[in-house]
CSV table of C-alpha atoms in Angstrom, one decimal:
chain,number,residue,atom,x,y,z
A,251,UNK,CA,-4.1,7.6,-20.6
A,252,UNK,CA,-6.1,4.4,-19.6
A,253,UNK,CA,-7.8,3.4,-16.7
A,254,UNK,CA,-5.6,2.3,-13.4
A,255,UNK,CA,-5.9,-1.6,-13.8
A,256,UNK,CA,-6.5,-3.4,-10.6
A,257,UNK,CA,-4.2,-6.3,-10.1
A,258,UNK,CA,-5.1,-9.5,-8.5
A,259,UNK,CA,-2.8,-11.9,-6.6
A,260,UNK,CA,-1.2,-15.0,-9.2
A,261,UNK,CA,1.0,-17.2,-7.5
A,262,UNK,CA,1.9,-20.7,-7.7
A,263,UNK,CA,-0.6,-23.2,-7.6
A,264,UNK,CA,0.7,-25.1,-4.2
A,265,UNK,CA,1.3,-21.5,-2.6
A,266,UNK,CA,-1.1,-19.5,-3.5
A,267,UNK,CA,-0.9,-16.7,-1.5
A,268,UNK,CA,3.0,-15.7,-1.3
A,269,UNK,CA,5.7,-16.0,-4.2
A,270,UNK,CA,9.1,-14.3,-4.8
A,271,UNK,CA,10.0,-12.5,-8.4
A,272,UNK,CA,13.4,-12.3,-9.3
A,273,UNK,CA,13.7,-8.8,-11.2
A,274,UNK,CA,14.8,-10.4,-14.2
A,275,UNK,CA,12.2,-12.6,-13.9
A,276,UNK,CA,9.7,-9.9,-13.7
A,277,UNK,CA,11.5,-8.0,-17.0
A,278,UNK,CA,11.1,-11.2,-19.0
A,279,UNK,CA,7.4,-11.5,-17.6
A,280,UNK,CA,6.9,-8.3,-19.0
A,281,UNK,CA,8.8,-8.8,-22.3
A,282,UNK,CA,6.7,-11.7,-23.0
A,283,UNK,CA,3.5,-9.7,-22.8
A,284,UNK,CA,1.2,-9.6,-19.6
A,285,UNK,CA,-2.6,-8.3,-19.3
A,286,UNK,CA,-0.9,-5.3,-17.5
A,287,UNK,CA,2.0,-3.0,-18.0
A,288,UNK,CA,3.8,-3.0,-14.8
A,289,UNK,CA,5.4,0.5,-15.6
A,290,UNK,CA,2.1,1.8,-15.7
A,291,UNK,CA,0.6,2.9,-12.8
A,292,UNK,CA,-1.1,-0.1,-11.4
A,293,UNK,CA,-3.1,-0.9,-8.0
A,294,UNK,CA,-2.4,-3.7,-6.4
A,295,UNK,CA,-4.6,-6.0,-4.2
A,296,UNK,CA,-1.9,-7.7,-2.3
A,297,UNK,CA,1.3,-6.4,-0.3
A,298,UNK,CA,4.9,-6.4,-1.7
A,299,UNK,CA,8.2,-6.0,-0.9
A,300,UNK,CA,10.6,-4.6,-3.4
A,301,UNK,CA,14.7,-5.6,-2.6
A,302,UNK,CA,17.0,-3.9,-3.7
A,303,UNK,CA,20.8,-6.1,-4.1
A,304,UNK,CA,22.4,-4.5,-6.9
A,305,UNK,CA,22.3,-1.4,-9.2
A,306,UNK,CA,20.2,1.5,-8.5
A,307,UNK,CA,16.9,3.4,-9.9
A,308,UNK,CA,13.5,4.6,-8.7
A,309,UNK,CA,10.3,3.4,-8.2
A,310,UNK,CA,6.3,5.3,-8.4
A,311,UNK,CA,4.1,5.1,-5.5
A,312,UNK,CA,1.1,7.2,-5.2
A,313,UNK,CA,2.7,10.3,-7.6
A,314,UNK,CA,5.5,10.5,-5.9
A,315,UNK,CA,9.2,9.1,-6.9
A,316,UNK,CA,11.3,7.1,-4.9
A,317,UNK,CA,15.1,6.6,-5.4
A,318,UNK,CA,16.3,3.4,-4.7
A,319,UNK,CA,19.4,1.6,-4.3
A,320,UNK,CA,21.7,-1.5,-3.1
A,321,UNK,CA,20.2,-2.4,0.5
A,322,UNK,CA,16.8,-0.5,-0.4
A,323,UNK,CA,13.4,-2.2,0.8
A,324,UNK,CA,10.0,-0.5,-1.0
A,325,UNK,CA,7.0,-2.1,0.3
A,326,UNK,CA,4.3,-1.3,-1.5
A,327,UNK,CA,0.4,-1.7,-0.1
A,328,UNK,CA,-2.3,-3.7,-0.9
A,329,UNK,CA,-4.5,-0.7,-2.7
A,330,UNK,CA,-1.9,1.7,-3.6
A,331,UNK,CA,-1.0,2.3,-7.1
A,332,UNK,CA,2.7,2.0,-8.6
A,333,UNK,CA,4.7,1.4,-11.3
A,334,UNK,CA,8.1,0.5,-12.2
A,335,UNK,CA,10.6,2.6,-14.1
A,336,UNK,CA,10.6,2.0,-17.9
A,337,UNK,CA,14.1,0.9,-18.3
A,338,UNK,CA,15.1,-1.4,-15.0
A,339,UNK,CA,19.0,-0.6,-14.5
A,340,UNK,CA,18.8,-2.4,-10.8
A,341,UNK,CA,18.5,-6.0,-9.6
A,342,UNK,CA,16.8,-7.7,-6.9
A,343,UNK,CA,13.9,-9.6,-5.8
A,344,UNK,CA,10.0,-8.9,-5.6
A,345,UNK,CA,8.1,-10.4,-2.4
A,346,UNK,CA,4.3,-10.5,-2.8
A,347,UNK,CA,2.1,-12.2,-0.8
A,348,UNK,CA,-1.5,-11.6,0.3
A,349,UNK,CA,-3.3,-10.4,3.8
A,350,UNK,CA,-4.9,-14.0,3.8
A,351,UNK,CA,-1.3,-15.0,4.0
A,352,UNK,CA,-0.8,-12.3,6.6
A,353,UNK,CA,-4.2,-13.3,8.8
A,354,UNK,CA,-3.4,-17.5,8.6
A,355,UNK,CA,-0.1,-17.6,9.7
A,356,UNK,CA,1.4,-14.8,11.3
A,357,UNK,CA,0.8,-14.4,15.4
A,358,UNK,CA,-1.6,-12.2,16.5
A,359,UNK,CA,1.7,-10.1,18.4
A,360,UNK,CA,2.6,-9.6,15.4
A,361,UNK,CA,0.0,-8.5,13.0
A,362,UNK,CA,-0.8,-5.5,15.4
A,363,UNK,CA,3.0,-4.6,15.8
A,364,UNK,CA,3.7,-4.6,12.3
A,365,UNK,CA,0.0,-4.0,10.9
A,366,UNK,CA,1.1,-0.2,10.3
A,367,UNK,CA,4.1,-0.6,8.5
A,368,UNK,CA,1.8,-1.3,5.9
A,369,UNK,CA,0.0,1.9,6.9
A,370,UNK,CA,0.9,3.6,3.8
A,371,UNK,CA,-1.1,6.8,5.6
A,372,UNK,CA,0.8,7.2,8.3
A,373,UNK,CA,4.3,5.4,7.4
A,374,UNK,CA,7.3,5.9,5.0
A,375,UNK,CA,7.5,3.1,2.2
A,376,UNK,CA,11.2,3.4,1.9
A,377,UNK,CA,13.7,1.9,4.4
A,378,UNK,CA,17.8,2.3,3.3
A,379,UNK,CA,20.3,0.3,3.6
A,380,UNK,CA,18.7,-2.8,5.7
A,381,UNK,CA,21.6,-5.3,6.4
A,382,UNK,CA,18.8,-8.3,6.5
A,383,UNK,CA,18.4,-8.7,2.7
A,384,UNK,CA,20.5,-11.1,1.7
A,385,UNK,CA,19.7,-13.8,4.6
A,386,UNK,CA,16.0,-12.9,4.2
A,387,UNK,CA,15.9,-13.9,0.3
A,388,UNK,CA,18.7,-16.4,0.6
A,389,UNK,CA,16.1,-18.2,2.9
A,390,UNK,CA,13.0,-17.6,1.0
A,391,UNK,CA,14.7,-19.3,-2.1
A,392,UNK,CA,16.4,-22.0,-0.2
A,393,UNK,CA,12.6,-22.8,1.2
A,394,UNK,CA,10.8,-22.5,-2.2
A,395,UNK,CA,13.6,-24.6,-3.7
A,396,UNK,CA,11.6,-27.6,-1.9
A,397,UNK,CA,8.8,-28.6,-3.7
A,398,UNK,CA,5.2,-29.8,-1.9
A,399,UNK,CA,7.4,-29.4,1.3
A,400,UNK,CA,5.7,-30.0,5.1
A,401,UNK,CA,4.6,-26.9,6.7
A,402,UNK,CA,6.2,-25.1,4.0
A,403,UNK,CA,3.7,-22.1,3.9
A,404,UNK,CA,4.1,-21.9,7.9
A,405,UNK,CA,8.1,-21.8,7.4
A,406,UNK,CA,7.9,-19.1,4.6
A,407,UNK,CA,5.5,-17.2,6.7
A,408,UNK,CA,7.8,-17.1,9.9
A,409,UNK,CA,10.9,-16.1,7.6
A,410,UNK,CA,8.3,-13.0,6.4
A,411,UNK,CA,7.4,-12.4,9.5
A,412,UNK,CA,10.8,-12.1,11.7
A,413,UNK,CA,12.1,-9.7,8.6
A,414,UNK,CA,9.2,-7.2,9.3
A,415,UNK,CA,9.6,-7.2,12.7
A,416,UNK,CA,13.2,-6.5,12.6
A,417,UNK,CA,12.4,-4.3,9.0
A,418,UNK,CA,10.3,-2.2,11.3
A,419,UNK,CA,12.9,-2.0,14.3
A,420,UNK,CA,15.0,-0.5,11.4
A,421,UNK,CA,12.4,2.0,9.6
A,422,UNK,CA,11.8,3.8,13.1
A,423,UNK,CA,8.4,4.0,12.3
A,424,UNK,CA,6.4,5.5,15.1
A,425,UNK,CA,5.5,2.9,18.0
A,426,UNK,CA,3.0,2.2,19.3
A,427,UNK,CA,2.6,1.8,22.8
A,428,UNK,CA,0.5,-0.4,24.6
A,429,UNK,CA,-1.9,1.9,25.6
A,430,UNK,CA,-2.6,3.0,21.9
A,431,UNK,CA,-2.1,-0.3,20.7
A,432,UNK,CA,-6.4,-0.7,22.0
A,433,UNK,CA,-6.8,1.5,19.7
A,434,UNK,CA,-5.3,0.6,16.4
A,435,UNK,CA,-8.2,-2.2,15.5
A,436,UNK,CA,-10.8,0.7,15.8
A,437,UNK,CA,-8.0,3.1,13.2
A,438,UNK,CA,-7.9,0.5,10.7
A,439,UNK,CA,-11.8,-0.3,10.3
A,440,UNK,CA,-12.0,3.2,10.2
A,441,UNK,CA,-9.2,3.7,7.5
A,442,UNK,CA,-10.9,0.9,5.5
A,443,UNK,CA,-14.1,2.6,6.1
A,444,UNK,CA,-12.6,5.7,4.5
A,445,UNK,CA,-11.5,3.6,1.5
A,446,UNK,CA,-14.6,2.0,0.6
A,447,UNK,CA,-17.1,4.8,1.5
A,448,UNK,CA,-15.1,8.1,0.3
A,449,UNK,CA,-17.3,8.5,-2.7
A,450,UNK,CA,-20.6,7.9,-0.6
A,451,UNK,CA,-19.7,10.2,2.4
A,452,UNK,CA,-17.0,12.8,3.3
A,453,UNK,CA,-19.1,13.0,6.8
A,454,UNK,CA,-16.9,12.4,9.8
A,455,UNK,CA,-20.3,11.9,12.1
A,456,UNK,CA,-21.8,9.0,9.2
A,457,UNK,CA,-18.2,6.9,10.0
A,458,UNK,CA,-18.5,7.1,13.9
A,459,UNK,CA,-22.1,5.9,13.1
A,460,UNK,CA,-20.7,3.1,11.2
A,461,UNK,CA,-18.2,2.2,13.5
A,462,UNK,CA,-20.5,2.4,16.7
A,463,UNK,CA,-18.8,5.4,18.4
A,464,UNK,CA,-18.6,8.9,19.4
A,465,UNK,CA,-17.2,11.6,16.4
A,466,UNK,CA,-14.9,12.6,19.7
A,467,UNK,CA,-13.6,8.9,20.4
A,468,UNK,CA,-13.1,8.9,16.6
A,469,UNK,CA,-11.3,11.7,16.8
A,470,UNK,CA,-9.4,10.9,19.8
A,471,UNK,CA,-7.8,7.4,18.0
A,472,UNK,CA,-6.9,9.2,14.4
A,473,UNK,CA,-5.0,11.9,16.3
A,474,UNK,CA,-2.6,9.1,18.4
A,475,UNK,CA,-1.8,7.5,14.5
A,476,UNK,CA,-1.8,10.6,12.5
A,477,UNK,CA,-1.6,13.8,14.4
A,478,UNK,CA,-4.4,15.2,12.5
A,479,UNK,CA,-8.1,15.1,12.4
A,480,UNK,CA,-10.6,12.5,11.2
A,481,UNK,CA,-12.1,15.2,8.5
A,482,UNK,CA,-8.5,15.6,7.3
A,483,UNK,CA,-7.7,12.4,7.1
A,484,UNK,CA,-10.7,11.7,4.8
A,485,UNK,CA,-10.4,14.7,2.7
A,486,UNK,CA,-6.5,13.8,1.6
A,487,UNK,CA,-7.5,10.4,1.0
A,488,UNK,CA,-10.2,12.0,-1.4
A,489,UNK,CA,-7.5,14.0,-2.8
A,490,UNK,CA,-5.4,11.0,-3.0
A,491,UNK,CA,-7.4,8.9,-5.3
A,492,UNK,CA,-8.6,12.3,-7.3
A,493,UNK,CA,-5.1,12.9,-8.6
A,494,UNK,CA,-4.4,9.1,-8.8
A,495,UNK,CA,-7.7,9.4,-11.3
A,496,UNK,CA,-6.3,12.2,-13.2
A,497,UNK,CA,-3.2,10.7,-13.8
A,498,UNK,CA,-4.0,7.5,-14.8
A,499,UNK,CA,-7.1,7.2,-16.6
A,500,UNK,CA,-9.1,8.8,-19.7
A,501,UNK,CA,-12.1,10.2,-17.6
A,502,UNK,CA,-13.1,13.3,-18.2
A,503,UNK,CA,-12.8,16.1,-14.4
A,504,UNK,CA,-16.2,16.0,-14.7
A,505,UNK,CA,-17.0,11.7,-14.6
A,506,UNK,CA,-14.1,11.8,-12.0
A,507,UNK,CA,-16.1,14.4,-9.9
A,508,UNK,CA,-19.0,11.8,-10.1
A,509,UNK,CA,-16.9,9.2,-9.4
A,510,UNK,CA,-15.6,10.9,-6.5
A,511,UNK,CA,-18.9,11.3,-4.9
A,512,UNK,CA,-19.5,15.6,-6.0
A,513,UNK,CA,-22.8,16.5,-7.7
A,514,UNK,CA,-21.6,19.6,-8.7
A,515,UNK,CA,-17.9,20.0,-10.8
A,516,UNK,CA,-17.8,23.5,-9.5
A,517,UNK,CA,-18.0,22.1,-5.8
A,518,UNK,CA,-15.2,19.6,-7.0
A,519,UNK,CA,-13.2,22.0,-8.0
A,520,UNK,CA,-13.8,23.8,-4.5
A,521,UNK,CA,-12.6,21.3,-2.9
A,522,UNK,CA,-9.6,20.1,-4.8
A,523,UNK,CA,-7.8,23.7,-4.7
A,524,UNK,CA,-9.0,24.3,-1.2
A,525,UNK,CA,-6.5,21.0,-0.3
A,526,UNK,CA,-4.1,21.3,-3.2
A,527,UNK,CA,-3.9,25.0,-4.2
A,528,UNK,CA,-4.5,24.6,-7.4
A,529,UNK,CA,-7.4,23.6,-9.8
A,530,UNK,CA,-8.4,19.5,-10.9
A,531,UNK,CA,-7.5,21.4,-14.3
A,532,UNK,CA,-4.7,22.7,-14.0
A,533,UNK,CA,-2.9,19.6,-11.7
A,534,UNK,CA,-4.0,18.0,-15.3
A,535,UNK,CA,-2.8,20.1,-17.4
A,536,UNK,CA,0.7,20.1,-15.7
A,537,UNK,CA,1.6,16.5,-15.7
């Protein structure tokens, strides 16, 4: 096993933020040697949408396996780790573009309606059968076909854009109403609190802190978005990136413990059955 790579955006030089991979394209890419294997488990620092037009296979998010087929969309988050199946039996196209991309050109309406279909916490990566492929992609191409074109980011953007909207009037993703939608802004600096300070602190009272309010108003905005508790939140996010480091890299349980922010492997190991059921060991051992 090696260490999960972490994956920068590369697109082209007069749109740098936003390209479109044909899956052929991608094989050859990968025939012809790249500083990654994309059938590894990777994590990526840039969103992408995976579209499914002909054949059919599967696809690795986060451990876990998702079948796809003609009409499938897979996004994938900025932060999550994936990988692609060894032998690609499917075609279709693969969307990546960055939250710069996102941020400059998409209306503010928008980024908080769709903002949590990229939620990858709270939200179901897979979406069947959308009917909005083809047009989507035909006019992606048709755009990108134009070289050095006027406003050509903000036209590619608003193509994105109308998809997700109607992608996530298709996913029945949990809305959110206007009343909660005050709230989201304060769940997402918490969420990316939880990402970049999981191996510092575990303590729900240290993230109010951070974030300038009560444990109970915390409390109060994770429940609307996940049903669940701020401490529980945090704890399977821990568990989350513990089993992505088990699978994925050569560290022994007890520089992953460190990693993870435990002192103690014995208190790791605690912790890990106490959410999982079983031992950091033995989740190893059965892979």
């Amino acid at each position: 096993m090696i260490d999960i790579p972490n994956i920068a955006f590369e697109g082209e030089e007069h749109i740098k933020d936003f390209d479109v991979l044909t899956i052929s394209d991608l094989s050859a890419k990968i025939d012809k040697g790249l500083d990654h294997d994309p059938k590894k488990p990777h994590r990526i620092h840039f969103f992408a949408l995976l579209v499914i037009t002909e054949g059919e296979g599967y696809h690795e998010i986060d451990l876990q396996r998702y079948q796809i087929k003609v009409g499938s969309v897979l996004k994938i988050a900025k932060g999550q780790v994936h990988a692609f199946q060894q032998k690609i039996g499917y075609k279709g196209f693969l969307v990546i573009f960055t939250e710069d991309f996102i941020l400059r050109f998409f209306s503010k309406p928008s980024i908080e309606f769709i903002s949590h279909l990229y939620n990858y916490h709270i939200s179901d990566p897979l979406v069947q059968s959308s009917g909005l492929n083809d047009s989507f992609v035909h006019q992606l191409r048709e755009e990108l076909r134009v070289e050095y074109s006027y406003g050509q980011q903000n036209i590619l953007a608003k193509i994105l854009e109308l998809y997700l909207l109607k992608l996530e009037r298709i996913s029945g993703a949990k809305r959110i109403s206007n009343q909660d939608r005050d709230y989201y802004p304060l769940f997402l600096q918490f969420k990316n609190l939880v990402e970049k300070d999981f191996a510092t602190t575990r303590n729900v009272k240290d993230y109010a802190s951070k974030m300038r309010i009560s444990t109970k108003h915390l409390g109060k905005l994770v429940h609307i978005f996940t049903l669940n508790t701020p401490k529980h939140f945090i704890d399977q996010y821990v568990v989350l990136e513990v089993k992505r480091a088990i699978l994925s890299t050569n560290k022994s349980l007890k520089e992953i413990a460190y990693d993870m922010g435990f002192d103690e492997v014995t208190n790791f190991t605690k912790f890990f059955k106490k959410h999982t059921e079983v031992t950091p060991k033995r989740f190893k051992a059965d892979l």
